[in-house]
Tab-separated table of C-alpha atoms and ligand atoms in Angstrom:
chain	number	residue	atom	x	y	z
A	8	UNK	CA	17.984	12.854	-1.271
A	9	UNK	CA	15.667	11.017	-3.618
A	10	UNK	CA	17.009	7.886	-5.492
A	11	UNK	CA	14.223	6.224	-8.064
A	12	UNK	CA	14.476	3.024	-9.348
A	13	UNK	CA	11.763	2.217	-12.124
A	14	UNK	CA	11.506	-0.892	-13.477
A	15	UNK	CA	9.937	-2.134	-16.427
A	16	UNK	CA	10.688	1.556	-17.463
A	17	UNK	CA	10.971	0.384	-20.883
A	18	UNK	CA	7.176	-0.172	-21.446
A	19	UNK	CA	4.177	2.159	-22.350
A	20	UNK	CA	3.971	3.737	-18.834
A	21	UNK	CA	7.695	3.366	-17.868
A	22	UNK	CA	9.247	5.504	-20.872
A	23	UNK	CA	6.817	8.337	-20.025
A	24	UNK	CA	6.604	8.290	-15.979
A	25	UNK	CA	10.899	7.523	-15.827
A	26	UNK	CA	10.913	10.726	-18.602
A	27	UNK	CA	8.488	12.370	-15.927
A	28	UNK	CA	10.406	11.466	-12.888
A	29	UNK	CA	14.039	12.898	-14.523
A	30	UNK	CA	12.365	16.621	-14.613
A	31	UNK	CA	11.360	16.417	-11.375
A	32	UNK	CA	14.619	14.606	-9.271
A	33	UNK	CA	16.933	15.100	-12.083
A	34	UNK	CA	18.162	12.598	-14.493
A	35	UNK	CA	21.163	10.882	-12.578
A	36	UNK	CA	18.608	10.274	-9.734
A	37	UNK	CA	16.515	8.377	-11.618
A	38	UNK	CA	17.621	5.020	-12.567
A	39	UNK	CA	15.868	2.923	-14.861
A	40	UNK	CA	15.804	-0.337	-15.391
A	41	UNK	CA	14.449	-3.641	-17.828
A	42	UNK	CA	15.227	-6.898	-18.979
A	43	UNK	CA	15.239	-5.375	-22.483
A	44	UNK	CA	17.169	-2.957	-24.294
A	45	UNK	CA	16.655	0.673	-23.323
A	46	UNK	CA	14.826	3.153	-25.899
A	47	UNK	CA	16.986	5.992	-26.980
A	48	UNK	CA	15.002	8.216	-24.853
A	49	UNK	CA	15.312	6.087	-21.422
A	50	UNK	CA	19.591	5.893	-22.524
A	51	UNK	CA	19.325	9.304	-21.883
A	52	UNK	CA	20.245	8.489	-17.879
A	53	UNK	CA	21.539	5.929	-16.090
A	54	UNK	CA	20.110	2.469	-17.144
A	55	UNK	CA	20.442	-1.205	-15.619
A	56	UNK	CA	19.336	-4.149	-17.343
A	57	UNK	CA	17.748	-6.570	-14.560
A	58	UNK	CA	15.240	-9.465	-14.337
A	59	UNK	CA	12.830	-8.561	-11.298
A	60	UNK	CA	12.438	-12.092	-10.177
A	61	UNK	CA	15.929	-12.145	-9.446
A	62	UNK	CA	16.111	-10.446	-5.864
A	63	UNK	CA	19.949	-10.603	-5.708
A	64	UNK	CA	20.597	-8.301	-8.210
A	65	UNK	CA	17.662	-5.854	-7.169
A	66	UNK	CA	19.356	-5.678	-3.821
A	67	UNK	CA	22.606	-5.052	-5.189
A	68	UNK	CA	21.385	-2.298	-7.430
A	69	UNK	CA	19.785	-0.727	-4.561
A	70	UNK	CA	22.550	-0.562	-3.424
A	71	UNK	CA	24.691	0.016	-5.377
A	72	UNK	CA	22.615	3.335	-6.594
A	73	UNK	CA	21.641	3.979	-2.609
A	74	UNK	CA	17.987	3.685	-4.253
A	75	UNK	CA	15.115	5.315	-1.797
A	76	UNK	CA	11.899	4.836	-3.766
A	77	UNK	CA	11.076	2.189	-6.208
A	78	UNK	CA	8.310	2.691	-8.759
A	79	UNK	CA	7.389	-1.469	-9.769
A	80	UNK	CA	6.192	-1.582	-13.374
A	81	UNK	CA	7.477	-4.751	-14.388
A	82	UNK	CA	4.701	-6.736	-15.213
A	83	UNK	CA	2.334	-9.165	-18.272
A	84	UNK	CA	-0.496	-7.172	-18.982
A	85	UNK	CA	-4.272	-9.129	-19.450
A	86	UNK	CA	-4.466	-10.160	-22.878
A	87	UNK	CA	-0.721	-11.812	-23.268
A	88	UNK	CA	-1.142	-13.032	-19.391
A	89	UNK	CA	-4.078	-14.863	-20.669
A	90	UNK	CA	-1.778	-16.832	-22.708
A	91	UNK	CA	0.617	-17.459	-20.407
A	92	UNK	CA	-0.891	-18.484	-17.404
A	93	UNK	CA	2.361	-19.471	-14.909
A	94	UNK	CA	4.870	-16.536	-16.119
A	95	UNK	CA	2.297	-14.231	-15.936
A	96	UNK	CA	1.486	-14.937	-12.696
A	97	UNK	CA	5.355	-15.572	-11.321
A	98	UNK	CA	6.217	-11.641	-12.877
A	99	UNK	CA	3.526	-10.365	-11.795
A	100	UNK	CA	3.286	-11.082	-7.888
A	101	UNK	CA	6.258	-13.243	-7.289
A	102	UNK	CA	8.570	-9.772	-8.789
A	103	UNK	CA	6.421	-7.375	-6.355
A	104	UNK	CA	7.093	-9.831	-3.266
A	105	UNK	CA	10.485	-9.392	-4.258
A	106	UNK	CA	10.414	-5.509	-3.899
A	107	UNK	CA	8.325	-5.324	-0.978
A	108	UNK	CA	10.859	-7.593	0.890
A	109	UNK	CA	13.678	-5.159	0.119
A	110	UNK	CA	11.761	-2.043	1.290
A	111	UNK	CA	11.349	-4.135	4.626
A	112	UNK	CA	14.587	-5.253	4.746
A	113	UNK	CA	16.461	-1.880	3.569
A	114	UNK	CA	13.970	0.658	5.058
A	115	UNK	CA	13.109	1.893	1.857
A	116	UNK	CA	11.382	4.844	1.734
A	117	UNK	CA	8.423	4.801	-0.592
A	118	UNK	CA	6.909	2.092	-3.422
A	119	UNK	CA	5.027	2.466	-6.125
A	120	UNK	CA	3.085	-0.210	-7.452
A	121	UNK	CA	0.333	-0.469	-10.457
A	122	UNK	CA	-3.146	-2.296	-10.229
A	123	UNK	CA	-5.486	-2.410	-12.496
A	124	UNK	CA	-9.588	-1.824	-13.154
A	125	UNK	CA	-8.819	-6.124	-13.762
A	126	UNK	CA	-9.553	-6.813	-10.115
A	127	UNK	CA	-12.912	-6.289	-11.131
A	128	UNK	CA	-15.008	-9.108	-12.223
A	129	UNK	CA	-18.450	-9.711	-13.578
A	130	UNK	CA	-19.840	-9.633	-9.894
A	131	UNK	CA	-18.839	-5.726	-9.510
A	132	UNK	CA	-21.447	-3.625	-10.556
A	133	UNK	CA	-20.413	-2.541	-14.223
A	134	UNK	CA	-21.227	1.198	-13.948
A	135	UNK	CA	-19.201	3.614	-11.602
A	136	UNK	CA	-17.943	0.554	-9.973
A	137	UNK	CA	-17.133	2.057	-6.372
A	138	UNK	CA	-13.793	1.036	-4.681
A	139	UNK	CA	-15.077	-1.486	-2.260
A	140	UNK	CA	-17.367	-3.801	-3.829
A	141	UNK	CA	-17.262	-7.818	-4.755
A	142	UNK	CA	-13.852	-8.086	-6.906
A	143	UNK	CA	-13.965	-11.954	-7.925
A	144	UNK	CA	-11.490	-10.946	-11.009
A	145	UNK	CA	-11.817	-14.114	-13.953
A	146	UNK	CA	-8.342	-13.033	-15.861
A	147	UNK	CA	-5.338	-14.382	-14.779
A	148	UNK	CA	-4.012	-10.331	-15.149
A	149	UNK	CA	-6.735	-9.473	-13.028
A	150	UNK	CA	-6.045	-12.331	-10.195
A	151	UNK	CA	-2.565	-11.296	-9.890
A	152	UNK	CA	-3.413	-7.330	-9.370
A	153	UNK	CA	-6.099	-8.899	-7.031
A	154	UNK	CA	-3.612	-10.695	-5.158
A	155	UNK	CA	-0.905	-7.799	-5.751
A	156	UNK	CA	-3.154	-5.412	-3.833
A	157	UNK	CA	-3.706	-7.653	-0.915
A	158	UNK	CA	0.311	-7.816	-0.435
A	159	UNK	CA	0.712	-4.412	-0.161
A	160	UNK	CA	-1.857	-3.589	2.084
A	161	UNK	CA	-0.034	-6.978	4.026
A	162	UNK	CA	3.377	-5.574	4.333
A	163	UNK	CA	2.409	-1.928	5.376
A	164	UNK	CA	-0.026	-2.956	8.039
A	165	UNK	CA	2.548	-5.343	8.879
A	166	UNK	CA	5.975	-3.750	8.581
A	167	UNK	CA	5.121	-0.377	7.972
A	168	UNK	CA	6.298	-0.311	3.942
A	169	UNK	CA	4.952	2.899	2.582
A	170	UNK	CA	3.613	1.431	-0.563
A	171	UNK	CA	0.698	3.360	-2.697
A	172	UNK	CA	-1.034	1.937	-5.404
A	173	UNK	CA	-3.158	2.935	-8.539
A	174	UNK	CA	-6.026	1.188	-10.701
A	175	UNK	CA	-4.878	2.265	-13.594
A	176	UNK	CA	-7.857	2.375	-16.429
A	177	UNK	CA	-6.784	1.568	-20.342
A	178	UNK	CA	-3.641	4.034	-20.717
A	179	UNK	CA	-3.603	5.899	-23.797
A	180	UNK	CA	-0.366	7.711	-25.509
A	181	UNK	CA	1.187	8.237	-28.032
A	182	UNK	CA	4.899	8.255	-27.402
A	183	UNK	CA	4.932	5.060	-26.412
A	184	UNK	CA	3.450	1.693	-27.401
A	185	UNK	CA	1.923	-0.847	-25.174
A	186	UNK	CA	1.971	-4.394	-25.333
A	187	UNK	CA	-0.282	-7.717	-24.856
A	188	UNK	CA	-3.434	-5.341	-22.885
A	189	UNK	CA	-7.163	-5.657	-23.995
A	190	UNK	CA	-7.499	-1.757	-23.999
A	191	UNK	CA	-4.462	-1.509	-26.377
A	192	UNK	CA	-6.894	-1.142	-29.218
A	193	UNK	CA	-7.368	2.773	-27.957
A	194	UNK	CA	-3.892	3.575	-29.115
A	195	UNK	CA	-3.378	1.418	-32.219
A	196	UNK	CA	-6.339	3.160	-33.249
A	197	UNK	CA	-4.329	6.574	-33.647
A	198	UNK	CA	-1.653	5.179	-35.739
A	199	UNK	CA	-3.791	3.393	-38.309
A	200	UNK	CA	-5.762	6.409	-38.499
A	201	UNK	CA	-2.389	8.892	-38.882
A	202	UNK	CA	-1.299	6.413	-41.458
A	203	UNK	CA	-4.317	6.622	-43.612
A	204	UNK	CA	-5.498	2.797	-42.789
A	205	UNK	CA	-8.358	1.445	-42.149
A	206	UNK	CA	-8.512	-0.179	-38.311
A	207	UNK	CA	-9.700	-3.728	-37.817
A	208	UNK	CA	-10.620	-3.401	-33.698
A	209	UNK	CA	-10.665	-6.714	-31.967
A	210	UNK	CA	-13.340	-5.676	-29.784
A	211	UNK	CA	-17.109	-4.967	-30.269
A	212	UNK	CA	-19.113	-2.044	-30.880
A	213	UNK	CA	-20.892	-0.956	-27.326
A	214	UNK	CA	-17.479	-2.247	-25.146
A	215	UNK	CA	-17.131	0.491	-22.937
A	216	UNK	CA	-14.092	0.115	-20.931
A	217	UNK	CA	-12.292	2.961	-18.606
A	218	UNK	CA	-9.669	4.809	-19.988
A	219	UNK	CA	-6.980	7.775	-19.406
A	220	UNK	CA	-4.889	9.637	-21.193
A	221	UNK	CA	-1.155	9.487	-20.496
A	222	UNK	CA	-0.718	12.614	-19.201
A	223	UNK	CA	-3.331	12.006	-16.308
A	224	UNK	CA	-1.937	8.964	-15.416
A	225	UNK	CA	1.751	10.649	-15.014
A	226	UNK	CA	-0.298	13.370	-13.080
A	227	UNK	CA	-2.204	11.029	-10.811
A	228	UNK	CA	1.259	8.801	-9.850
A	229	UNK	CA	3.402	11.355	-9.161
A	230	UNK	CA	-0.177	13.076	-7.404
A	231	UNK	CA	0.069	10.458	-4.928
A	232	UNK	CA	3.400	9.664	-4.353
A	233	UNK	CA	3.937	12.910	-3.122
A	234	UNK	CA	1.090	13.052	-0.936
A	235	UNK	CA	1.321	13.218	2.766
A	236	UNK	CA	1.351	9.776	4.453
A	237	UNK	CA	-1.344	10.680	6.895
A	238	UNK	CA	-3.741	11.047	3.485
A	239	UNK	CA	-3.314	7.686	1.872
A	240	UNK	CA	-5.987	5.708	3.446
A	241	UNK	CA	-6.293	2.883	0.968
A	242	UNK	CA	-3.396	0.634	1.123
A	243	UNK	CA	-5.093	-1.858	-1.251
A	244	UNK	CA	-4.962	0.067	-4.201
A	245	UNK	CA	-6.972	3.349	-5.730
A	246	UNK	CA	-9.986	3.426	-8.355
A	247	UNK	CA	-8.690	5.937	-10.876
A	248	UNK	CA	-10.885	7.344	-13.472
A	249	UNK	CA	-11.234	9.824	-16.493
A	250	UNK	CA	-13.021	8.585	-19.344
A	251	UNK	CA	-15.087	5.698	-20.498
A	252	UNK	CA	-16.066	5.014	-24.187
A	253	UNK	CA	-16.766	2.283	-26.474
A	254	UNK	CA	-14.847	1.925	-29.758
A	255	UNK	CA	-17.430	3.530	-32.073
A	256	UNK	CA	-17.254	6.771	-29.998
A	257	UNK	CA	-13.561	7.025	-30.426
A	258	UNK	CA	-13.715	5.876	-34.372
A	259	UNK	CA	-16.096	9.295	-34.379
A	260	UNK	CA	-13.730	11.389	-32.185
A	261	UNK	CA	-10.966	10.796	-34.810
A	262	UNK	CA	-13.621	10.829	-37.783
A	263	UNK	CA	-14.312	14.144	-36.775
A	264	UNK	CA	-10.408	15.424	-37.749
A	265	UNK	CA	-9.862	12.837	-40.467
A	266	UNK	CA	-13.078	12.374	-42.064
A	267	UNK	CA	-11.938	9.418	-44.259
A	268	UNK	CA	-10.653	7.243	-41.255
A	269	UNK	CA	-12.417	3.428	-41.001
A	270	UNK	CA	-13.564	0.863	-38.412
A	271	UNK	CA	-14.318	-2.125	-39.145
A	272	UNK	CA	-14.617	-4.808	-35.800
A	273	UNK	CA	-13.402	-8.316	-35.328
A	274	UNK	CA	-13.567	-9.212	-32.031
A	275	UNK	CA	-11.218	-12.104	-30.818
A	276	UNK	CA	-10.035	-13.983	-27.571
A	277	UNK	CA	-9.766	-10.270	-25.990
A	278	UNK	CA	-13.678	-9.600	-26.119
A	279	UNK	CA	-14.570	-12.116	-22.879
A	280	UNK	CA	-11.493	-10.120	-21.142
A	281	UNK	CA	-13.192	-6.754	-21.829
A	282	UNK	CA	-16.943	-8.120	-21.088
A	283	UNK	CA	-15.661	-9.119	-17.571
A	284	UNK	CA	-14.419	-5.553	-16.863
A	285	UNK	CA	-16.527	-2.683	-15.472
A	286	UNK	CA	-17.670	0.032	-17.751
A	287	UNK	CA	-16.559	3.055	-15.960
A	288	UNK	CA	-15.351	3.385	-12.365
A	289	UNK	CA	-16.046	5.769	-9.547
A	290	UNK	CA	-12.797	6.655	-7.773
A	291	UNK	CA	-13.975	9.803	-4.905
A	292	UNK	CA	-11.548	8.294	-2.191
A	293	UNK	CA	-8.841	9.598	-4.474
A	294	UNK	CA	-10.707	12.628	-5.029
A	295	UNK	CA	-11.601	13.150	-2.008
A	296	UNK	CA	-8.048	11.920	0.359
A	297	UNK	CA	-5.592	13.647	-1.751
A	298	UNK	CA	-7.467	15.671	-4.235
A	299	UNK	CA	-6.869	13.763	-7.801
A	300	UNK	CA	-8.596	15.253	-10.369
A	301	UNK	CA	-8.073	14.265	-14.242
A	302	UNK	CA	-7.791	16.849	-17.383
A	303	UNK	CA	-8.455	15.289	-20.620
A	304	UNK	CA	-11.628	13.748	-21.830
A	305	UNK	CA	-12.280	12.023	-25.332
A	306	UNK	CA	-12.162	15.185	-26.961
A	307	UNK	CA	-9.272	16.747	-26.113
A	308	UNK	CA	-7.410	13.432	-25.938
A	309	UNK	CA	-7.834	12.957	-29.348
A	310	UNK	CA	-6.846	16.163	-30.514
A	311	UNK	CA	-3.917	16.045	-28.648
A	312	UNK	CA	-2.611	12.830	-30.227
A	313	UNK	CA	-3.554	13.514	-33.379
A	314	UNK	CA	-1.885	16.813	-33.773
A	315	UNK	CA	1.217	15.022	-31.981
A	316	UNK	CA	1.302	11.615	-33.253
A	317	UNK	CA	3.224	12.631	-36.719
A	318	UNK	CA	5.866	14.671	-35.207
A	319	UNK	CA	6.715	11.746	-32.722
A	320	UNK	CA	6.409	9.604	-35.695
A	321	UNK	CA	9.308	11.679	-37.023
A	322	UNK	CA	11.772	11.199	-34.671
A	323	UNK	CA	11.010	7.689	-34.242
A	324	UNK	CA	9.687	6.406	-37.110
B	423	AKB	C1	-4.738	-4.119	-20.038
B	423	AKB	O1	-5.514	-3.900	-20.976
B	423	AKB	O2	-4.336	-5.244	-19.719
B	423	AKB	C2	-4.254	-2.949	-19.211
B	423	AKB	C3	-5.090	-2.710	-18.001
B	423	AKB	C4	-6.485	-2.262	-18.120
B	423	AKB	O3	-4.619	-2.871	-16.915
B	423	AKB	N1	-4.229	-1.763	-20.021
């Protein structure tokens, strides 16, 4: 039977993917985990409060819960990790060593781990950046995914671990926040706009960055943790793509329901993290090895968070 541990599940892609993961293994199966306090949503099941970097108690709560797969969340995202160089990196790979040593060590069955379109620096071509191609990250987020990726293509070649990975692009939702990420900007956006405010972006007109919209991402993770083994052929990690836009295009998207909504733009410190990053990525090995395909684009992203935002807003205002 199929015991999930998530951890981290308290963030933006946690709440949604642990939510996700209870309809499909049922909620007792599904334990999630943080150092903070659960949401009311995530109290819903079983919850443990633990500190990744402490390998003890993820061993014992393995245990404990006879845990089989372990979806890896936990981690500083680019624009906070820029401020704190050492923590950043210690959560970010130091945690995943942790896991990937228990799935050796316990025979777990299957890990899930997120990168990030960060591993790509200025030396990657900027357009469709293709999956293999000069990385050469300059954020310390994108170093750590960098060296992330590398450890889990280590410990399956070398111990067999059946760990999968993503490149996630800018995640956009709207039932949960995110936190310290350069393409935050794409959610904030939706509540300023909802609330009648004018939005002060910190990046520029023209910076195109990848993006997806939640549901795609749920779709794609769950996509290829279920795939057969014999079709993952990238134990690095996956390029994952949907959209790419600049901020002007999605101040017009919204403009186009709510006519009054403003931009104005004052880029700060997160401005050299976006200019490092590719524009838009080309990801056919997913395509093509186990058949991802995405559903939203700007459009009907948009609409779809706009005509949800308010009721979410409702129940947790
Ligand atoms: C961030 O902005 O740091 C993240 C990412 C692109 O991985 N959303």
């Amino acid at each position: 039977m199929t015991k999930v541990l998530v951890t981290g599940a308290c963030g933006q892609l946690g709440t949604e993917l642990t939510s996700r993961l209870r309809s499909i293994y049922g909620v007792d199966n599904v334990i999630a985990s943080d150092i903070s306090d659960p949401n009311q949503e995530i109290a819903e099941g079983p919850f443990e409060h633990i500190n990744v970097l402490d390998k003890d108690a993820m061993a014992d709560t393995i245990r404990k819960h006879g845990i089989t797969e372990v979806y890896h969340l936990a981690a500083l995202l680019s624009a906070k990790a820029e401020q704190n160089i050492l923590p950043a990196w210690k959560l970010n790979v130091d945690s995943l060593l942790n896991i990937l040593e228990l799935a050796k060590e316990k025979n777990l069955d299957k890990i899930f781990w997120p990168s990030s379109i960060a591993v790509f620096g200025p030396d990657a071509p900027s357009k469709n950046t293709p999956q293999n191609t000069a990385l050469n990250p300059t954020t310390v987020y994108g170093i750590s995914k960098m060296a992330g990726e590398q450890w889990c293509a280590y410990y399956h070649r070398n111990f067999g671990v059946d760990v999968r990975s993503l490149r996630y692009p800018g995640l956009i939702g709207y039932k949960s926040l995110p936190g310290g990420g350069t393409t935050d900007y794409a959610v904030d956006i939706h509540y300023k706009a909802i609330a009648g405010e004018p939005f002060s972006c910190f990046l520029d007109k023209g910076s195109y960055l990848p993006m997806m919209y939640m549901d795609d991402a749920i779709k794609a993770t769950i996509q290829l943790m279920q795939a057969e083994e014999s079709k993952i052929e990238i134990r690095t990690s996956y390029n994952l793509s949907a959209i790419s836009f600049a901020p002007e295009e999605i101040a017009a998207e919204i403009q186009n329901h709510l006519p009054d909504f403003e931009i104005a733009y004052e880029p700060d410190y997160r401005q050299k993290i976006a200019d490092s990053w590719p524009d838009s990525i080309d990801d056919t090995p997913a395509r093509e090895q186990w058949g991802w395909n995405h559903d939203y684009d700007l459009k009907s992203m948009v609409t779809d968070i706009l005509a949800n935002l308010p009721r979410q807003l409702a129940k947790n205002p």
